[in-house]
Short mmCIF file of C-alpha atoms in Angstrom, two decimals:
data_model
loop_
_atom_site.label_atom_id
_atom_site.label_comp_id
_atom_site.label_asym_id
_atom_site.label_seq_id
_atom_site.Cartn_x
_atom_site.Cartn_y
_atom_site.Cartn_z
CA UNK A 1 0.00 0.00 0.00
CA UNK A 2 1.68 3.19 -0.74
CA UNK A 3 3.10 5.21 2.21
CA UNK A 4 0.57 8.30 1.28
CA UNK A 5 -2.67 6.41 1.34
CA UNK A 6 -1.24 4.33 4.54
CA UNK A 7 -1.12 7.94 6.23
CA UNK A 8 -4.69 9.11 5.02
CA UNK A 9 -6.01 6.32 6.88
CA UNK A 10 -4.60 6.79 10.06
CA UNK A 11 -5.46 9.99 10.01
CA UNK A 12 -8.90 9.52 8.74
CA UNK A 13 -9.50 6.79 12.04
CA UNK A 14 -7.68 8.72 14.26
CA UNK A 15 -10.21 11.70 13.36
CA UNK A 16 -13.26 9.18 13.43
CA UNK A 17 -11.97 7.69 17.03
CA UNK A 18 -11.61 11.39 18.44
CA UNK A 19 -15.24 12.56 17.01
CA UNK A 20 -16.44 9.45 18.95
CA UNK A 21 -15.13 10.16 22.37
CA UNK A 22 -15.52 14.02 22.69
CA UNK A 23 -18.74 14.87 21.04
CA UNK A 24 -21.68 14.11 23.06
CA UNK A 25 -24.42 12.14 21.76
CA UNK A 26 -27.33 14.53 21.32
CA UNK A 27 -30.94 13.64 21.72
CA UNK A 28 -34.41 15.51 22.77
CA UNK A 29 -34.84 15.50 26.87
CA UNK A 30 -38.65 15.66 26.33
CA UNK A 31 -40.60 15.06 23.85
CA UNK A 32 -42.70 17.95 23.33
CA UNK A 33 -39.49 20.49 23.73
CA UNK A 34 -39.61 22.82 21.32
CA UNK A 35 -35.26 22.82 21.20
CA UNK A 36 -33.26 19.85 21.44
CA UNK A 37 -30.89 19.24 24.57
CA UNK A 38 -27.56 18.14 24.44
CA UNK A 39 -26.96 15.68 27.70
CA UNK A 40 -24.12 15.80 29.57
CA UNK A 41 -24.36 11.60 30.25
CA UNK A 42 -27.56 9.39 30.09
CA UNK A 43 -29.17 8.42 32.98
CA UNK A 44 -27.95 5.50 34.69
CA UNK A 45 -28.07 2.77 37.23
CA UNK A 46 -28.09 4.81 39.59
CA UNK A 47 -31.73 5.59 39.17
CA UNK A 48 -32.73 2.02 39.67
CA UNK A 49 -34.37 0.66 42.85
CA UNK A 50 -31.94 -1.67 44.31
CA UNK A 51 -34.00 -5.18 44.70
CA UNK A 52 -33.53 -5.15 48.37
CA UNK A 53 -34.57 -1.53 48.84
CA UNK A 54 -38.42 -2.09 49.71
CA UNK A 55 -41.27 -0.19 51.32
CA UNK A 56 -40.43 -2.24 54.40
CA UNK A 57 -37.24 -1.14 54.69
CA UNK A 58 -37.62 2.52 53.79
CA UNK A 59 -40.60 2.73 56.38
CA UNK A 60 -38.06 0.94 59.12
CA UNK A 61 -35.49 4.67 57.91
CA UNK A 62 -38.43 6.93 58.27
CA UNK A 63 -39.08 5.88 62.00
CA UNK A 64 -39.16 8.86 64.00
CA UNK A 65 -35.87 9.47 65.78
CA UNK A 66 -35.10 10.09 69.31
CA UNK A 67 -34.70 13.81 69.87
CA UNK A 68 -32.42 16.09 71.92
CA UNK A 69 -32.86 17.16 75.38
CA UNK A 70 -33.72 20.29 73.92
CA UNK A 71 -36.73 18.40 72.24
CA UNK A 72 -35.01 18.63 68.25
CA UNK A 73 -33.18 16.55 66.15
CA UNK A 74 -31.80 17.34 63.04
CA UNK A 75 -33.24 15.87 59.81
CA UNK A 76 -30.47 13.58 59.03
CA UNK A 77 -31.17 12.27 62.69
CA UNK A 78 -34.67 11.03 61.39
CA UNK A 79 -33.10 8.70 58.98
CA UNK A 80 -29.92 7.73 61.12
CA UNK A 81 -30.95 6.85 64.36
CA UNK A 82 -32.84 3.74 63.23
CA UNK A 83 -31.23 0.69 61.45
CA UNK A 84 -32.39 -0.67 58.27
CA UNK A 85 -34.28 -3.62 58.58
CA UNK A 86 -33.02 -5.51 55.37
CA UNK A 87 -36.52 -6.11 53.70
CA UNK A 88 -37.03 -9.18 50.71
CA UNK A 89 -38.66 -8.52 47.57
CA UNK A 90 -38.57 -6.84 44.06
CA UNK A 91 -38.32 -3.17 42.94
CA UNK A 92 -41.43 -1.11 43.91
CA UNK A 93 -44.15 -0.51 41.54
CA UNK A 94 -46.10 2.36 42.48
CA UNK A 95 -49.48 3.39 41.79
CA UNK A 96 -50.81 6.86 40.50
CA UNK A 97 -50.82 9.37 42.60
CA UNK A 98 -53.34 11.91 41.58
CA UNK A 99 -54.41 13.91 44.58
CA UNK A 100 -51.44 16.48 44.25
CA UNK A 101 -52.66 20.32 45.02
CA UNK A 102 -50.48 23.56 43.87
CA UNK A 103 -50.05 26.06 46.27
CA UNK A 104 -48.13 28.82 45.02
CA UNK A 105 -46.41 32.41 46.54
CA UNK A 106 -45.76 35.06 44.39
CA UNK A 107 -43.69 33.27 41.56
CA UNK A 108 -43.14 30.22 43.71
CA UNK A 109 -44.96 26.94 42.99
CA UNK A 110 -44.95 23.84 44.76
CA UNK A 111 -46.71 20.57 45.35
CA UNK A 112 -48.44 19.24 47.92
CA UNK A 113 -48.66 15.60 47.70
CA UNK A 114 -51.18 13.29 49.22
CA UNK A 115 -48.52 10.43 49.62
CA UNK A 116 -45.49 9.59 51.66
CA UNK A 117 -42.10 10.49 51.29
CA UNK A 118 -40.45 7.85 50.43
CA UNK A 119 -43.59 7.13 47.61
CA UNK A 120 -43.03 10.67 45.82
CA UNK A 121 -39.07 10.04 46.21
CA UNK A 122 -39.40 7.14 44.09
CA UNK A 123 -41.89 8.69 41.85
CA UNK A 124 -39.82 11.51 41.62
CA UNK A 125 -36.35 8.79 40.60
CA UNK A 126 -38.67 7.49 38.41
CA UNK A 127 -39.83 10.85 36.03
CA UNK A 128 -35.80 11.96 35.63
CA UNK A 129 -35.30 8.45 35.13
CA UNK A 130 -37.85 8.35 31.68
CA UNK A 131 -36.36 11.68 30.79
CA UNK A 132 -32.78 10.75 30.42
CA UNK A 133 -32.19 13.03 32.90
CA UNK A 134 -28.79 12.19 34.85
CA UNK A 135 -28.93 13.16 38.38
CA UNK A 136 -25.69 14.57 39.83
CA UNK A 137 -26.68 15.06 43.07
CA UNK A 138 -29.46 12.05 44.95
CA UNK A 139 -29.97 12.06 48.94
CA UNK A 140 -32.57 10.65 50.65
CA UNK A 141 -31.70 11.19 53.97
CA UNK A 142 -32.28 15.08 53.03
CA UNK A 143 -34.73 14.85 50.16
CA UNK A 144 -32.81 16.32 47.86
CA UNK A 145 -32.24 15.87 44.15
CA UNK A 146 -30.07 17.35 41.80
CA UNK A 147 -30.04 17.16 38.15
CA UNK A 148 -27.41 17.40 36.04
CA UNK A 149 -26.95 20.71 33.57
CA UNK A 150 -29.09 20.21 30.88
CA UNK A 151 -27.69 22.46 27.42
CA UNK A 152 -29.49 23.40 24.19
CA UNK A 153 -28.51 25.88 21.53
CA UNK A 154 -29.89 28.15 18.84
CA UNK A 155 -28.62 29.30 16.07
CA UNK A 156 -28.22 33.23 15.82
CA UNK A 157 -27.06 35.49 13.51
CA UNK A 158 -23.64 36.66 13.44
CA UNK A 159 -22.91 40.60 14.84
CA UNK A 160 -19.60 42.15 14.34
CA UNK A 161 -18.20 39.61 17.60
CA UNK A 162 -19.91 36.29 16.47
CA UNK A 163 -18.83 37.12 13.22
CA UNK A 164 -15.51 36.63 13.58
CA UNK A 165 -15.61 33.73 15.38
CA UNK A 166 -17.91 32.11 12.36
CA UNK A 167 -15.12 33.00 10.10
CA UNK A 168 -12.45 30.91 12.43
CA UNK A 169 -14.27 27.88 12.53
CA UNK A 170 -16.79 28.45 9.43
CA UNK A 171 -20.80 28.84 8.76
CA UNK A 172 -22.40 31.77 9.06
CA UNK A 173 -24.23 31.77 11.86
CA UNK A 174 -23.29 31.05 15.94
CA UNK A 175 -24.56 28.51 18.11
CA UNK A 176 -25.52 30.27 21.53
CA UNK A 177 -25.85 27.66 24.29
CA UNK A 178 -28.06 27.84 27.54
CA UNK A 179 -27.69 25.25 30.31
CA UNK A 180 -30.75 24.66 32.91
CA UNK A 181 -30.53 22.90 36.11
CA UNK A 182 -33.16 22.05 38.23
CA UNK A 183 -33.52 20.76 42.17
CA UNK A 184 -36.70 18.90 43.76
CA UNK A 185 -36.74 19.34 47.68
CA UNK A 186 -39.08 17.01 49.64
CA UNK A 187 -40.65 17.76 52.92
CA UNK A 188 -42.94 15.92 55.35
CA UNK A 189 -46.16 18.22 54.90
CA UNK A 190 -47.71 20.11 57.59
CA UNK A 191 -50.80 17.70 57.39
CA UNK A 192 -49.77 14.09 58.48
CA UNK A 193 -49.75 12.02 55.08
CA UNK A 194 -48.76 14.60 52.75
CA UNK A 195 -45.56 15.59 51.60
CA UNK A 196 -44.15 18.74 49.66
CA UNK A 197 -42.33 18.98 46.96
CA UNK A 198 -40.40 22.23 45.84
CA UNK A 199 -38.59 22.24 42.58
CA UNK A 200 -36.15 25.14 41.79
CA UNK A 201 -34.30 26.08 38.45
CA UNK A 202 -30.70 27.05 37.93
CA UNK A 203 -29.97 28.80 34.57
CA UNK A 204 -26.15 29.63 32.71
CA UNK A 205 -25.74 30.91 29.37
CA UNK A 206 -22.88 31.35 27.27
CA UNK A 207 -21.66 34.51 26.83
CA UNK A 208 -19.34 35.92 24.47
CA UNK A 209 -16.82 38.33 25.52
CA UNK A 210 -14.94 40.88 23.13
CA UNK A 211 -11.25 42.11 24.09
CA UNK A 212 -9.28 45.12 24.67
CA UNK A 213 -8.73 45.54 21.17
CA UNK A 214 -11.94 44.70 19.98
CA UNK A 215 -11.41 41.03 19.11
CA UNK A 216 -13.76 38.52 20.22
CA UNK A 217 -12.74 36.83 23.42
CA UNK A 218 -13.40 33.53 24.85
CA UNK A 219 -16.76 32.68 25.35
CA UNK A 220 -17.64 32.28 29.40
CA UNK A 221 -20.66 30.92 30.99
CA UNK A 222 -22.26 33.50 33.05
CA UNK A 223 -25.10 32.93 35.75
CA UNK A 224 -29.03 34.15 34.74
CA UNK A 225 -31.57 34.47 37.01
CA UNK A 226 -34.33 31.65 37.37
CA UNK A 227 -36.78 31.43 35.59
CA UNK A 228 -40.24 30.96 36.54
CA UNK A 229 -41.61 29.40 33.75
CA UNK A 230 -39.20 26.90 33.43
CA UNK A 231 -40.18 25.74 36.73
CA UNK A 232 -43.81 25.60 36.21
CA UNK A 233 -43.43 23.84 32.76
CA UNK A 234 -41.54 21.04 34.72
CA UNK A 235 -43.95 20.76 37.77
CA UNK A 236 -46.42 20.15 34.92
CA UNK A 237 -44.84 17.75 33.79
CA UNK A 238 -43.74 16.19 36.80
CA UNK A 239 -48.03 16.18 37.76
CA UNK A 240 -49.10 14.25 34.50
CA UNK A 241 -46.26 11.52 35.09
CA UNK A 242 -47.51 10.78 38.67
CA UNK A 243 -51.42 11.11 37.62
CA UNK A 244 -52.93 14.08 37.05
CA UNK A 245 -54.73 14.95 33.56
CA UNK A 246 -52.52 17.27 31.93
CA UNK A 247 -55.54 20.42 31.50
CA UNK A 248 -56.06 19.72 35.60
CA UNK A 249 -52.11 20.89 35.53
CA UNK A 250 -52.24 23.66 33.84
CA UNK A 251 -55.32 25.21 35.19
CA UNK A 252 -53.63 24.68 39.25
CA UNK A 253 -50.58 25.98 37.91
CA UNK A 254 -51.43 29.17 36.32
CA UNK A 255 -53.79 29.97 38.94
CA UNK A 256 -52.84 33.32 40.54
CA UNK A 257 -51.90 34.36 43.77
CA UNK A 258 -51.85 37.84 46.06
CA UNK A 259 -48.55 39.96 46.35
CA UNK A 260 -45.08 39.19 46.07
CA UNK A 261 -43.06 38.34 49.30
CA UNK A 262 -40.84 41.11 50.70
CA UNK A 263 -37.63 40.77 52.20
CA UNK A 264 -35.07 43.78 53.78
CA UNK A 265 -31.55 43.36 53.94
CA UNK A 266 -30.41 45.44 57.43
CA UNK A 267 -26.37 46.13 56.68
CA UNK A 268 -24.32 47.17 59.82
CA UNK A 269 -20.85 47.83 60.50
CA UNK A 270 -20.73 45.27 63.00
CA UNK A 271 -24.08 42.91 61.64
CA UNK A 272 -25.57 42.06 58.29
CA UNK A 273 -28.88 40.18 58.47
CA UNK A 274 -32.02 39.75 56.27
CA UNK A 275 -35.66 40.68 57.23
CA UNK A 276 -38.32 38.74 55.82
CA UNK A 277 -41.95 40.12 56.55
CA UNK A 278 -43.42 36.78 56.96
CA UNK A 279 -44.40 34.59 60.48
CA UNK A 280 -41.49 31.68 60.77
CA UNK A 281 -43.28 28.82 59.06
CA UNK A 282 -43.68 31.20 55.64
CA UNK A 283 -40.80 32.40 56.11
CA UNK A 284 -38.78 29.07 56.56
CA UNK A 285 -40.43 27.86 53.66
CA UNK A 286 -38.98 30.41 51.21
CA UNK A 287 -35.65 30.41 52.47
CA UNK A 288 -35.30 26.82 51.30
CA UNK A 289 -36.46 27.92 48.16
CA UNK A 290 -34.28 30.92 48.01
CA UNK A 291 -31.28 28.65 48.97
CA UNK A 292 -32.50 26.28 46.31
CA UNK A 293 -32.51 28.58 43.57
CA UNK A 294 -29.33 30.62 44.95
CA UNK A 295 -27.00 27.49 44.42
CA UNK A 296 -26.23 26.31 48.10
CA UNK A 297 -26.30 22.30 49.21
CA UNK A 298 -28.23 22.06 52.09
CA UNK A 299 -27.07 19.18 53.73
CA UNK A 300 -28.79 19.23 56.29
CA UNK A 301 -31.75 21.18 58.46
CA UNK A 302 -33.04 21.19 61.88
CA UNK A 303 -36.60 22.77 61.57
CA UNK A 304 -36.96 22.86 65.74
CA UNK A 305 -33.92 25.44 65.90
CA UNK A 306 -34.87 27.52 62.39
CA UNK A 307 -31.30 26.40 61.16
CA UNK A 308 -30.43 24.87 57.47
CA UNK A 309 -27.01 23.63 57.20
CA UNK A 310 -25.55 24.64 53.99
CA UNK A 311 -22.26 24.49 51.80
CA UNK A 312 -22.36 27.41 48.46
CA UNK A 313 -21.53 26.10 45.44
CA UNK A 314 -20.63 28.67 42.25
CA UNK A 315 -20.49 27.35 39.15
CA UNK A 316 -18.57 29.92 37.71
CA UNK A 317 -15.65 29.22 40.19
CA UNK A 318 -15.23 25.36 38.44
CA UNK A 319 -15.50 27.73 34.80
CA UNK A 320 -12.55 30.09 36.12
CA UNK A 321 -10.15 26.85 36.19
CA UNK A 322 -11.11 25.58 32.89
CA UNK A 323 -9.29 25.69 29.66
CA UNK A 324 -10.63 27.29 26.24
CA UNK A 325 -11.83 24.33 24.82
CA UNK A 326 -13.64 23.57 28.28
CA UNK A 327 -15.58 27.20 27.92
CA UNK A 328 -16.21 26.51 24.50
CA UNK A 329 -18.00 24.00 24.75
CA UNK A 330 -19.25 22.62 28.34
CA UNK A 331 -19.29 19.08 28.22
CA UNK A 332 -17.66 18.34 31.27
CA UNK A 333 -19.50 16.91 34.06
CA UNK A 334 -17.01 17.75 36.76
CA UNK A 335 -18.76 20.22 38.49
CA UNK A 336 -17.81 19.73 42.30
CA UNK A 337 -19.27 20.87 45.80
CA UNK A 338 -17.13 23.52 47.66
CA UNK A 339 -16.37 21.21 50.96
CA UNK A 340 -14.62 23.84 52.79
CA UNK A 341 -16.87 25.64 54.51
CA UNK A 342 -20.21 24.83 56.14
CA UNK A 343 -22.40 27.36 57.19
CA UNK A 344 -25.58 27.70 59.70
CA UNK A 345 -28.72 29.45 57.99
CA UNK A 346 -30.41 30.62 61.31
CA UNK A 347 -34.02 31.96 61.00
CA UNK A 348 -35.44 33.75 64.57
CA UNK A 349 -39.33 34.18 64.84
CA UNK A 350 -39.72 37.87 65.77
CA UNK A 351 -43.04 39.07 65.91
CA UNK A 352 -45.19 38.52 62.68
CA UNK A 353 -41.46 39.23 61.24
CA UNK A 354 -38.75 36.29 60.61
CA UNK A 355 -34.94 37.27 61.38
CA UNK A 356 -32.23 35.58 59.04
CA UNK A 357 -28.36 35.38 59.94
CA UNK A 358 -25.53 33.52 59.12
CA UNK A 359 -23.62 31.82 61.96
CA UNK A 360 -20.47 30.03 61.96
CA UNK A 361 -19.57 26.50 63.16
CA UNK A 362 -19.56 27.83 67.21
CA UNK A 363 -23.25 29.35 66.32
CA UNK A 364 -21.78 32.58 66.74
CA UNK A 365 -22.69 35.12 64.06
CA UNK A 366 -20.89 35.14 60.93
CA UNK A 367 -19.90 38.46 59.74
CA UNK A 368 -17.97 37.71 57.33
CA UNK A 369 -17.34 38.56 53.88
CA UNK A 370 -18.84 35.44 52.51
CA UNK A 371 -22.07 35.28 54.94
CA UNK A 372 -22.86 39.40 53.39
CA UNK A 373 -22.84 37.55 50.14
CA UNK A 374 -25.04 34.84 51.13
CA UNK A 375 -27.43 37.33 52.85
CA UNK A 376 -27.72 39.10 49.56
CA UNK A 377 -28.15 36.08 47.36
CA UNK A 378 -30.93 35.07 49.51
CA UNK A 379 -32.21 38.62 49.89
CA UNK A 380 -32.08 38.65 46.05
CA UNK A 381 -34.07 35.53 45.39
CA UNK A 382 -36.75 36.77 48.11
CA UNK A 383 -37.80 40.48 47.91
#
């Protein structure tokens, strides 16, 4: 074979073998999606019910833990208190689960489901499952659930920046990416039987970023706000996989509600704290939310003492250590936790007023740079 064509043809599988291990494979998330999604991973085993992981046992984790001798206990203490009872059996099957009311606040939705926890967790598995929706983040023990960042694109055309990038890597038009993320929170409800279910979006898109001299830069992924919709377009759909009719959805969801919550955030020289104009049970409710949507792992929370335990996580700070290639084109799915630094969310019933501060790992206030930011980000998400 002559040494030129031998050469074509290494390079020619070398190129094939190189396609096939960087560019993801890209599918539609859900079907009715009006853009396509490009997945970071499909979903996998990890969303299966073990076969030893039955309603026995989960009911045997849910027992009701002994509490403190101040009369609390943390969350994670109603899961870890009480052994597993190894139960027998297959994976669960579980029924429909149609009596599901909306109650909503402002722009916040959430569910109120006539079930148990550990039914709607499953269900829950079970919908991101059939959506090919990896989960990066899965804990039962706090009821939370994190997907991974879900990315579509749309073509634009160029301007005098996008342009010249076109002309580097050909076409004329540029492929602008967004990335959504989205948490589900579950909660005991306040009516024995019923659990709630908050789901919170996380939104990135890429931004492109022009030089001193003019010259496009490197594009950057850049935090957007949430976005309302999103959310409500997923609780929909979440409704019609566990039961509901799909009009019965829509009609609960876009039902309106009175004002908008208000929140003030009181700055000191010596004291930062945040304000909310709601009695403590509102009040505690929203700051979840707000701490949803605001990026921070709550790890753990300890209703009794108004305290969530919480660790921030910014994407951007993963983006800053990247290459070019990396914020190109964000396929990665090595977005990690900050594990440095826990911090005490501490809500104080004052009045028909709720008092939010930061405290640090003595329970001592926090008044440092870091707990002004989270103060804002939650004040942000709130007022």
């Amino acid at each position: 074979m002559p040494v030129r064509l031998t050469k074509a043809l290494s390079l020619l599988v070398a190129l094939v073998l190189t396609a096939c291990g960087v560019v993801p494979k890209v599918e539609r998330v859900l079907p009715d999606r009006k853009v396509e999604y490009k997945k970071e991973k499909q979903a996998e085993v990890d969303l299966e019910v073990p076969p030893d992981l039955t309603k026995t046992s989960i009911e045997d984790v849910r027992a009701v833990p002994d509490v403190t001798p101040a009369g609390t206990a943390t969350y994670s203490d109603y899961v870890t208190e009480r052994k597993p009872a190894g139960g027998t059996g297959g994976a669960r099957v579980l029924p429909p689960i149609e009596n599901i009311t909306v109650k909503r606040d402002g722009d916040q939705r959430w569910l109120v489901v006539r079930a148990p926890v550990e039914d709607v967790w499953f269900k829950a598995l079970s919908f991101w499952e059939q959506n090919h929706i990896r989960l990066l983040e899965q804990d039962p023990v706090v009821g939370i659930m994190r997907t991974s960042w879900i990315e579509h694109r749309a073509d634009i055309q160029p301007d005098s920046i996008t342009g010249k990038i076109s002309k580097v890597f050909g076409g004329g038009t540029h492929s602008v990416a967004t990335r959504e993320q989205y948490r589900v929170r579950l909660e005991e409800g306040e009516e024995p039987g019923t659990t709630e279910l908050f789901l919170t979006h996380r939104g990135m898109e890429e931004k492109l970023v022009a030089d001193s001299g003019g010259d496009a830069g490197q594009p950057v992924w850049v935090i957007r706000p949430p976005d309302h919709e999103l959310e409500a377009e997923m609780l929909r759909r979440m409704m019609v996989f566990f039961g509901v009719q799909d009009q019965q959805a829509k009609r609960d969801l876009a039902r309106k509600s009175g004002g908008k919550l208000r929140s003030r955030l009181l700055q000191g020289t010596d004291k930062w704290e945040l304000r909310i104009r709601e009695e403590f049970p509102r009040a505690w409710r929203i700051t979840g939310m707000a701490l949803d949507r605001g990026g921070f792992a709550v790890e753990d929370r300890d209703r009794g003492k108004g305290i969530y335990y919480v660790r921030y996580n910014d994407p951007t700070r993963e983006q800053e250590k990247k290459g070019f290639l990396s914020k190109l084109v964000f396929w990665g799915s090595d977005e990690k936790i900050d594990k440095e630094t826990q911090y005490r969310v501490s809500l104080r019933a004052e009045g028909g007023a709720t008092r939010v501060m930061v405290l640090d790992s003595n329970g001592e206030r926090d008044n440092s740079v870091t707990a002004r930011r989270i103060l804002t980000l939650l004040h942000e998400q709130i007022k």
